[in-house]
Structures are given as structure tokens and as C-alpha cells.
Amino acid sequence: MQILEFIAQTLLGELIIVIVGVFFAYGIKRWWDNWRYGRYRIRLFQNGEEIVNRPVSPRKAQEILDEPADLAVFLKGVASPYAWIKCDLISKGREIGLLVIDKENRQFILNLDKNPDPEERTSPAEKQQI
């Protein structure tokens, strides 16, 4: 009987230690992610004035900083009510100043005044309609 009590007490003690350890590790990871990815902002400019200035959650900032394709989708989604982005944000957008990623000040800046005019494209379908 003493062996069963000893096993039950030991298992219960170990279970409590594991649960406390998991919560402690989760808290440290959350603090680390907030420190590393927190306080990012998205700023959108059009006609020389700021039209959007909103925070980006640490989880979303981590997601879009780790994967450039997610960054383009996120930024186009923010800009979509105001303008149609007419170039590849990641490559050409950074070259022409449409997109500025300021990691020091933790901000993504989209300047819609530098959004290029769409290139003329002719496809076989367009030629048939003419």
C-alpha cells in the first residue's frame, strides 16, 4: 500500500512541476516574441499625408518578417481600400521607394505617391477584342 501512495505522490508532484514548467516556458517565449517583434506599425501615405497609422501585432510582424511573400500580401491588403499596387512590392517597390521597411523604428511605410503607372500589356485575348 505504501508503494502505491509513493507512486501516486511522485506522479502528482512531477505532473505539477511539468505544468508549471510549461507555463513558465510559454511566458518567457511570449515575452521574447513581444520584445523582438512588438511595437511594429504600418504607415500609409497618399498625397503627402498619412492616411493609415496602425499597430501590427507581434505574431503578424513575426510572420511577415520571416516570409517575404506574406509581407507583400499583408501590405497589399492594407493598401487595397486606397489604391491598387501596380508593381512587385518586395523587389521593385523597395527600389522606387514605394515600400520602406524601417527595422530600427519598427515600421512598414507605404508611400502611394510612388506607386508606378501600370505598364501597357497586350495579350492575345486583348488583340482579339480589338
Short mmCIF file of N, CA and C in Angstrom, two decimals:
data_model
loop_
_atom_site.label_atom_id
_atom_site.label_comp_id
_atom_site.label_asym_id
_atom_site.label_seq_id
_atom_site.Cartn_x
_atom_site.Cartn_y
_atom_site.Cartn_z
N MET A 1 0.82 -1.20 0.00
CA MET A 1 0.00 0.00 0.00
C MET A 1 0.86 1.27 0.00
N GLN A 2 1.97 1.21 0.73
CA GLN A 2 2.85 2.38 0.78
C GLN A 2 3.48 2.64 -0.58
N ILE A 3 3.71 1.59 -1.34
CA ILE A 3 4.30 1.75 -2.67
C ILE A 3 3.33 2.51 -3.58
N LEU A 4 2.04 2.18 -3.52
CA LEU A 4 1.05 2.87 -4.34
C LEU A 4 0.93 4.34 -3.96
N GLU A 5 0.95 4.63 -2.66
CA GLU A 5 0.90 6.03 -2.21
C GLU A 5 2.13 6.79 -2.68
N PHE A 6 3.29 6.14 -2.57
CA PHE A 6 4.53 6.78 -3.01
C PHE A 6 4.48 7.09 -4.51
N ILE A 7 4.02 6.12 -5.31
CA ILE A 7 3.92 6.32 -6.76
C ILE A 7 2.93 7.44 -7.08
N ALA A 8 1.78 7.45 -6.42
CA ALA A 8 0.77 8.48 -6.68
C ALA A 8 1.30 9.86 -6.31
N GLN A 9 1.96 9.98 -5.17
CA GLN A 9 2.51 11.28 -4.75
C GLN A 9 3.61 11.74 -5.69
N THR A 10 4.46 10.82 -6.11
CA THR A 10 5.55 11.17 -7.01
C THR A 10 5.01 11.61 -8.37
N LEU A 11 4.05 10.86 -8.90
CA LEU A 11 3.46 11.24 -10.19
C LEU A 11 2.76 12.58 -10.11
N LEU A 12 2.03 12.81 -9.02
CA LEU A 12 1.33 14.09 -8.86
C LEU A 12 2.33 15.24 -8.76
N GLY A 13 3.40 15.03 -8.01
CA GLY A 13 4.43 16.07 -7.88
C GLY A 13 5.09 16.37 -9.21
N GLU A 14 5.44 15.32 -9.96
CA GLU A 14 6.06 15.51 -11.28
C GLU A 14 5.11 16.21 -12.25
N LEU A 15 3.83 15.84 -12.20
CA LEU A 15 2.84 16.46 -13.07
C LEU A 15 2.74 17.96 -12.79
N ILE A 16 2.72 18.32 -11.53
CA ILE A 16 2.65 19.74 -11.16
C ILE A 16 3.89 20.48 -11.65
N ILE A 17 5.06 19.87 -11.49
CA ILE A 17 6.30 20.51 -11.95
C ILE A 17 6.29 20.70 -13.46
N VAL A 18 5.82 19.70 -14.20
CA VAL A 18 5.76 19.81 -15.66
C VAL A 18 4.80 20.92 -16.08
N ILE A 19 3.64 20.99 -15.45
CA ILE A 19 2.66 22.03 -15.81
C ILE A 19 3.22 23.41 -15.52
N VAL A 20 3.83 23.60 -14.36
CA VAL A 20 4.43 24.89 -14.02
C VAL A 20 5.55 25.22 -15.00
N GLY A 21 6.36 24.24 -15.36
CA GLY A 21 7.45 24.46 -16.32
C GLY A 21 6.95 24.88 -17.69
N VAL A 22 5.87 24.26 -18.15
CA VAL A 22 5.30 24.62 -19.45
C VAL A 22 4.79 26.05 -19.43
N PHE A 23 4.06 26.42 -18.39
CA PHE A 23 3.55 27.80 -18.31
C PHE A 23 4.69 28.81 -18.20
N PHE A 24 5.73 28.46 -17.47
CA PHE A 24 6.88 29.35 -17.33
C PHE A 24 7.58 29.53 -18.68
N ALA A 25 7.80 28.42 -19.40
CA ALA A 25 8.45 28.50 -20.72
C ALA A 25 7.58 29.28 -21.70
N TYR A 26 6.26 29.08 -21.66
CA TYR A 26 5.36 29.83 -22.54
C TYR A 26 5.44 31.33 -22.24
N GLY A 27 5.49 31.68 -20.97
CA GLY A 27 5.59 33.09 -20.60
C GLY A 27 6.89 33.72 -21.10
N ILE A 28 7.98 32.99 -20.98
CA ILE A 28 9.27 33.51 -21.46
C ILE A 28 9.25 33.66 -22.98
N LYS A 29 8.70 32.66 -23.68
CA LYS A 29 8.63 32.75 -25.15
C LYS A 29 7.76 33.92 -25.58
N ARG A 30 6.65 34.11 -24.92
CA ARG A 30 5.76 35.23 -25.26
C ARG A 30 6.46 36.57 -25.00
N TRP A 31 7.17 36.67 -23.89
CA TRP A 31 7.91 37.90 -23.60
C TRP A 31 8.97 38.14 -24.68
N TRP A 32 9.69 37.08 -25.06
CA TRP A 32 10.73 37.20 -26.09
C TRP A 32 10.13 37.65 -27.43
N ASP A 33 9.02 37.05 -27.84
CA ASP A 33 8.38 37.44 -29.10
C ASP A 33 7.89 38.88 -29.05
N ASN A 34 7.33 39.30 -27.92
CA ASN A 34 6.89 40.70 -27.79
C ASN A 34 8.07 41.65 -27.84
N TRP A 35 9.18 41.26 -27.22
CA TRP A 35 10.37 42.12 -27.25
C TRP A 35 10.94 42.21 -28.65
N ARG A 36 10.98 41.08 -29.35
CA ARG A 36 11.62 41.04 -30.67
C ARG A 36 10.73 41.59 -31.78
N TYR A 37 9.42 41.31 -31.74
CA TYR A 37 8.53 41.67 -32.84
C TYR A 37 7.46 42.68 -32.46
N GLY A 38 7.41 43.11 -31.22
CA GLY A 38 6.38 44.05 -30.80
C GLY A 38 6.65 45.47 -31.25
N ARG A 39 5.64 46.29 -31.19
CA ARG A 39 5.70 47.73 -31.47
C ARG A 39 5.93 48.06 -32.95
N TYR A 40 5.69 47.11 -33.86
CA TYR A 40 5.74 47.43 -35.29
C TYR A 40 4.47 48.18 -35.67
N ARG A 41 4.61 49.07 -36.65
CA ARG A 41 3.48 49.85 -37.14
C ARG A 41 3.48 49.82 -38.67
N ILE A 42 2.29 49.94 -39.23
CA ILE A 42 2.15 50.11 -40.68
C ILE A 42 1.68 51.54 -40.91
N ARG A 43 2.42 52.25 -41.77
CA ARG A 43 2.09 53.64 -42.09
C ARG A 43 1.89 53.74 -43.59
N LEU A 44 0.80 54.38 -43.99
CA LEU A 44 0.44 54.51 -45.39
C LEU A 44 0.29 55.99 -45.71
N PHE A 45 1.01 56.44 -46.74
CA PHE A 45 0.97 57.85 -47.14
C PHE A 45 0.37 57.96 -48.54
N GLN A 46 -0.45 59.00 -48.72
CA GLN A 46 -1.01 59.30 -50.03
C GLN A 46 -1.17 60.81 -50.13
N ASN A 47 -0.73 61.37 -51.25
CA ASN A 47 -0.77 62.82 -51.48
C ASN A 47 -0.05 63.58 -50.37
N GLY A 48 1.03 63.02 -49.89
CA GLY A 48 1.85 63.69 -48.89
C GLY A 48 1.32 63.63 -47.48
N GLU A 49 0.18 63.01 -47.24
CA GLU A 49 -0.33 62.94 -45.87
C GLU A 49 -0.53 61.49 -45.45
N GLU A 50 -0.40 61.28 -44.16
CA GLU A 50 -0.53 59.94 -43.60
C GLU A 50 -2.01 59.59 -43.49
N ILE A 51 -2.40 58.50 -44.14
CA ILE A 51 -3.81 58.10 -44.08
C ILE A 51 -4.04 56.86 -43.22
N VAL A 52 -2.98 56.10 -42.95
CA VAL A 52 -3.09 54.94 -42.06
C VAL A 52 -1.86 54.90 -41.17
N ASN A 53 -2.09 54.71 -39.89
CA ASN A 53 -1.01 54.50 -38.92
C ASN A 53 -1.57 53.58 -37.85
N ARG A 54 -1.31 52.29 -38.02
CA ARG A 54 -1.88 51.34 -37.07
C ARG A 54 -0.83 50.33 -36.62
N PRO A 55 -1.01 49.77 -35.44
CA PRO A 55 -0.04 48.79 -34.94
C PRO A 55 -0.19 47.44 -35.64
N VAL A 56 0.90 46.70 -35.65
CA VAL A 56 0.92 45.33 -36.17
C VAL A 56 1.22 44.43 -34.98
N SER A 57 0.44 43.39 -34.80
CA SER A 57 0.64 42.50 -33.66
C SER A 57 1.99 41.79 -33.76
N PRO A 58 2.58 41.43 -32.62
CA PRO A 58 3.87 40.73 -32.67
C PRO A 58 3.82 39.44 -33.49
N ARG A 59 2.73 38.71 -33.40
CA ARG A 59 2.61 37.46 -34.16
C ARG A 59 2.60 37.74 -35.66
N LYS A 60 1.85 38.76 -36.09
CA LYS A 60 1.80 39.11 -37.52
C LYS A 60 3.14 39.66 -37.98
N ALA A 61 3.79 40.47 -37.16
CA ALA A 61 5.11 41.01 -37.53
C ALA A 61 6.11 39.88 -37.72
N GLN A 62 6.09 38.89 -36.84
CA GLN A 62 7.00 37.75 -36.98
C GLN A 62 6.69 37.00 -38.27
N GLU A 63 5.43 36.79 -38.53
CA GLU A 63 5.02 36.05 -39.73
C GLU A 63 5.47 36.75 -41.01
N ILE A 64 5.26 38.05 -41.09
CA ILE A 64 5.57 38.75 -42.34
C ILE A 64 7.06 39.07 -42.47
N LEU A 65 7.78 39.18 -41.37
CA LEU A 65 9.22 39.41 -41.47
C LEU A 65 9.95 38.12 -41.83
N ASP A 66 9.40 36.99 -41.44
CA ASP A 66 10.04 35.71 -41.75
C ASP A 66 9.77 35.24 -43.17
N GLU A 67 8.69 35.70 -43.79
CA GLU A 67 8.33 35.24 -45.13
C GLU A 67 7.96 36.44 -46.01
N PRO A 68 8.82 36.82 -46.95
CA PRO A 68 8.55 38.00 -47.79
C PRO A 68 7.24 37.92 -48.57
N ALA A 69 6.82 36.73 -48.97
CA ALA A 69 5.55 36.61 -49.70
C ALA A 69 4.38 37.04 -48.81
N ASP A 70 4.43 36.70 -47.53
CA ASP A 70 3.39 37.12 -46.60
C ASP A 70 3.40 38.63 -46.41
N LEU A 71 4.59 39.22 -46.44
CA LEU A 71 4.71 40.68 -46.32
C LEU A 71 3.98 41.37 -47.46
N ALA A 72 4.19 40.91 -48.69
CA ALA A 72 3.54 41.52 -49.85
C ALA A 72 2.03 41.41 -49.75
N VAL A 73 1.53 40.25 -49.37
CA VAL A 73 0.09 40.05 -49.26
C VAL A 73 -0.49 40.95 -48.17
N PHE A 74 0.18 41.02 -47.03
CA PHE A 74 -0.30 41.85 -45.92
C PHE A 74 -0.35 43.33 -46.32
N LEU A 75 0.72 43.83 -46.93
CA LEU A 75 0.77 45.24 -47.29
C LEU A 75 -0.23 45.59 -48.38
N LYS A 76 -0.41 44.70 -49.35
CA LYS A 76 -1.41 44.95 -50.40
C LYS A 76 -2.81 44.96 -49.79
N GLY A 77 -3.03 44.13 -48.79
CA GLY A 77 -4.33 44.13 -48.11
C GLY A 77 -4.59 45.43 -47.37
N VAL A 78 -3.56 45.99 -46.75
CA VAL A 78 -3.72 47.26 -46.05
C VAL A 78 -3.97 48.39 -47.05
N ALA A 79 -3.27 48.35 -48.18
CA ALA A 79 -3.37 49.43 -49.17
C ALA A 79 -4.61 49.32 -50.05
N SER A 80 -5.24 48.16 -50.13
CA SER A 80 -6.31 47.94 -51.09
C SER A 80 -7.50 48.90 -51.01
N PRO A 81 -7.91 49.41 -49.85
CA PRO A 81 -9.01 50.38 -49.86
C PRO A 81 -8.63 51.73 -50.48
N TYR A 82 -7.34 52.00 -50.60
CA TYR A 82 -6.89 53.31 -51.04
C TYR A 82 -6.29 53.31 -52.44
N ALA A 83 -5.66 52.23 -52.85
CA ALA A 83 -5.00 52.19 -54.15
C ALA A 83 -4.73 50.75 -54.55
N TRP A 84 -4.49 50.58 -55.83
CA TRP A 84 -4.10 49.29 -56.37
C TRP A 84 -2.60 49.32 -56.59
N ILE A 85 -1.87 48.43 -55.94
CA ILE A 85 -0.41 48.39 -56.08
C ILE A 85 -0.09 47.81 -57.46
N LYS A 86 0.68 48.57 -58.23
CA LYS A 86 0.90 48.22 -59.64
C LYS A 86 2.29 47.67 -59.92
N CYS A 87 2.96 47.16 -58.90
CA CYS A 87 4.28 46.55 -59.10
C CYS A 87 4.53 45.52 -58.01
N ASP A 88 5.61 44.79 -58.15
CA ASP A 88 6.02 43.84 -57.12
C ASP A 88 6.59 44.62 -55.95
N LEU A 89 5.92 44.53 -54.81
CA LEU A 89 6.34 45.33 -53.65
C LEU A 89 7.72 44.96 -53.14
N ILE A 90 8.04 43.69 -53.12
CA ILE A 90 9.28 43.25 -52.49
C ILE A 90 10.51 43.70 -53.28
N SER A 91 10.49 43.57 -54.58
CA SER A 91 11.68 43.95 -55.36
C SER A 91 11.58 45.38 -55.88
N LYS A 92 10.68 45.62 -56.81
CA LYS A 92 10.59 46.95 -57.42
C LYS A 92 10.08 48.01 -56.44
N GLY A 93 9.15 47.63 -55.59
CA GLY A 93 8.60 48.58 -54.63
C GLY A 93 9.64 49.17 -53.70
N ARG A 94 10.58 48.35 -53.28
CA ARG A 94 11.66 48.85 -52.42
C ARG A 94 12.63 49.72 -53.21
N GLU A 95 12.88 49.37 -54.47
CA GLU A 95 13.80 50.15 -55.31
C GLU A 95 13.28 51.56 -55.55
N ILE A 96 11.98 51.70 -55.81
CA ILE A 96 11.44 53.01 -56.17
C ILE A 96 10.95 53.80 -54.96
N GLY A 97 11.01 53.22 -53.78
CA GLY A 97 10.61 53.94 -52.57
C GLY A 97 9.15 53.79 -52.21
N LEU A 98 8.44 52.93 -52.91
CA LEU A 98 7.04 52.67 -52.57
C LEU A 98 6.95 51.97 -51.21
N LEU A 99 7.89 51.09 -50.94
CA LEU A 99 7.94 50.36 -49.67
C LEU A 99 9.25 50.63 -48.96
N VAL A 100 9.14 51.02 -47.70
CA VAL A 100 10.31 51.18 -46.84
C VAL A 100 10.07 50.33 -45.60
N ILE A 101 11.02 49.43 -45.33
CA ILE A 101 10.95 48.62 -44.10
C ILE A 101 12.00 49.17 -43.17
N ASP A 102 11.55 49.86 -42.13
CA ASP A 102 12.44 50.50 -41.17
C ASP A 102 12.47 49.64 -39.91
N LYS A 103 13.44 48.72 -39.83
CA LYS A 103 13.51 47.81 -38.69
C LYS A 103 13.96 48.52 -37.43
N GLU A 104 14.73 49.58 -37.57
CA GLU A 104 15.20 50.32 -36.40
C GLU A 104 14.04 50.98 -35.67
N ASN A 105 13.14 51.62 -36.42
CA ASN A 105 11.97 52.27 -35.83
C ASN A 105 10.74 51.38 -35.86
N ARG A 106 10.91 50.15 -36.33
CA ARG A 106 9.84 49.15 -36.37
C ARG A 106 8.61 49.64 -37.10
N GLN A 107 8.80 49.95 -38.38
CA GLN A 107 7.65 50.37 -39.17
C GLN A 107 7.78 49.94 -40.62
N PHE A 108 6.62 49.68 -41.20
CA PHE A 108 6.49 49.42 -42.62
C PHE A 108 5.83 50.65 -43.22
N ILE A 109 6.48 51.28 -44.18
CA ILE A 109 5.96 52.52 -44.76
C ILE A 109 5.64 52.28 -46.22
N LEU A 110 4.40 52.56 -46.60
CA LEU A 110 3.98 52.51 -47.99
C LEU A 110 3.67 53.93 -48.43
N ASN A 111 4.37 54.40 -49.45
CA ASN A 111 4.14 55.74 -49.99
C ASN A 111 3.45 55.58 -51.34
N LEU A 112 2.14 55.74 -51.35
CA LEU A 112 1.36 55.52 -52.57
C LEU A 112 1.65 56.57 -53.64
N ASP A 113 2.28 57.67 -53.27
CA ASP A 113 2.66 58.67 -54.27
C ASP A 113 3.72 58.11 -55.23
N LYS A 114 4.44 57.09 -54.81
CA LYS A 114 5.48 56.49 -55.65
C LYS A 114 5.00 55.22 -56.35
N ASN A 115 3.70 54.99 -56.31
CA ASN A 115 3.11 53.84 -56.99
C ASN A 115 3.20 54.08 -58.50
N PRO A 116 3.87 53.21 -59.25
CA PRO A 116 4.06 53.48 -60.68
C PRO A 116 2.77 53.31 -61.48
N ASP A 117 2.76 53.95 -62.65
CA ASP A 117 1.65 53.73 -63.58
C ASP A 117 1.75 52.31 -64.11
N PRO A 118 0.61 51.69 -64.39
CA PRO A 118 0.68 50.32 -64.90
C PRO A 118 1.31 50.28 -66.29
N GLU A 119 2.08 49.23 -66.51
CA GLU A 119 2.71 49.07 -67.82
C GLU A 119 1.64 48.62 -68.82
N GLU A 120 1.79 49.07 -70.06
CA GLU A 120 0.86 48.63 -71.09
C GLU A 120 1.20 47.20 -71.45
N ARG A 121 0.22 46.36 -71.37
CA ARG A 121 0.42 44.96 -71.71
C ARG A 121 -0.60 44.57 -72.76
N THR A 122 -0.16 43.86 -73.71
CA THR A 122 -1.10 43.35 -74.71
C THR A 122 -1.02 41.84 -74.69
N SER A 123 -2.16 41.24 -74.52
CA SER A 123 -2.24 39.79 -74.53
C SER A 123 -2.99 39.36 -75.79
N PRO A 124 -2.87 38.14 -76.20
CA PRO A 124 -3.62 37.67 -77.37
C PRO A 124 -5.13 37.88 -77.21
N ALA A 125 -5.64 37.75 -75.99
CA ALA A 125 -7.07 37.96 -75.77
C ALA A 125 -7.46 39.41 -76.03
N GLU A 126 -6.61 40.36 -75.62
CA GLU A 126 -6.90 41.77 -75.86
C GLU A 126 -6.86 42.09 -77.35
N LYS A 127 -5.95 41.48 -78.08
CA LYS A 127 -5.84 41.73 -79.52
C LYS A 127 -7.07 41.22 -80.26
N GLN A 128 -7.66 40.14 -79.80
CA GLN A 128 -8.84 39.59 -80.45
C GLN A 128 -10.04 40.49 -80.27
N GLN A 129 -10.11 41.21 -79.16
CA GLN A 129 -11.26 42.08 -78.89
C GLN A 129 -11.21 43.35 -79.71
N ILE A 130 -10.05 43.73 -80.19
CA ILE A 130 -9.90 44.98 -80.93
C ILE A 130 -10.43 44.87 -82.31
#
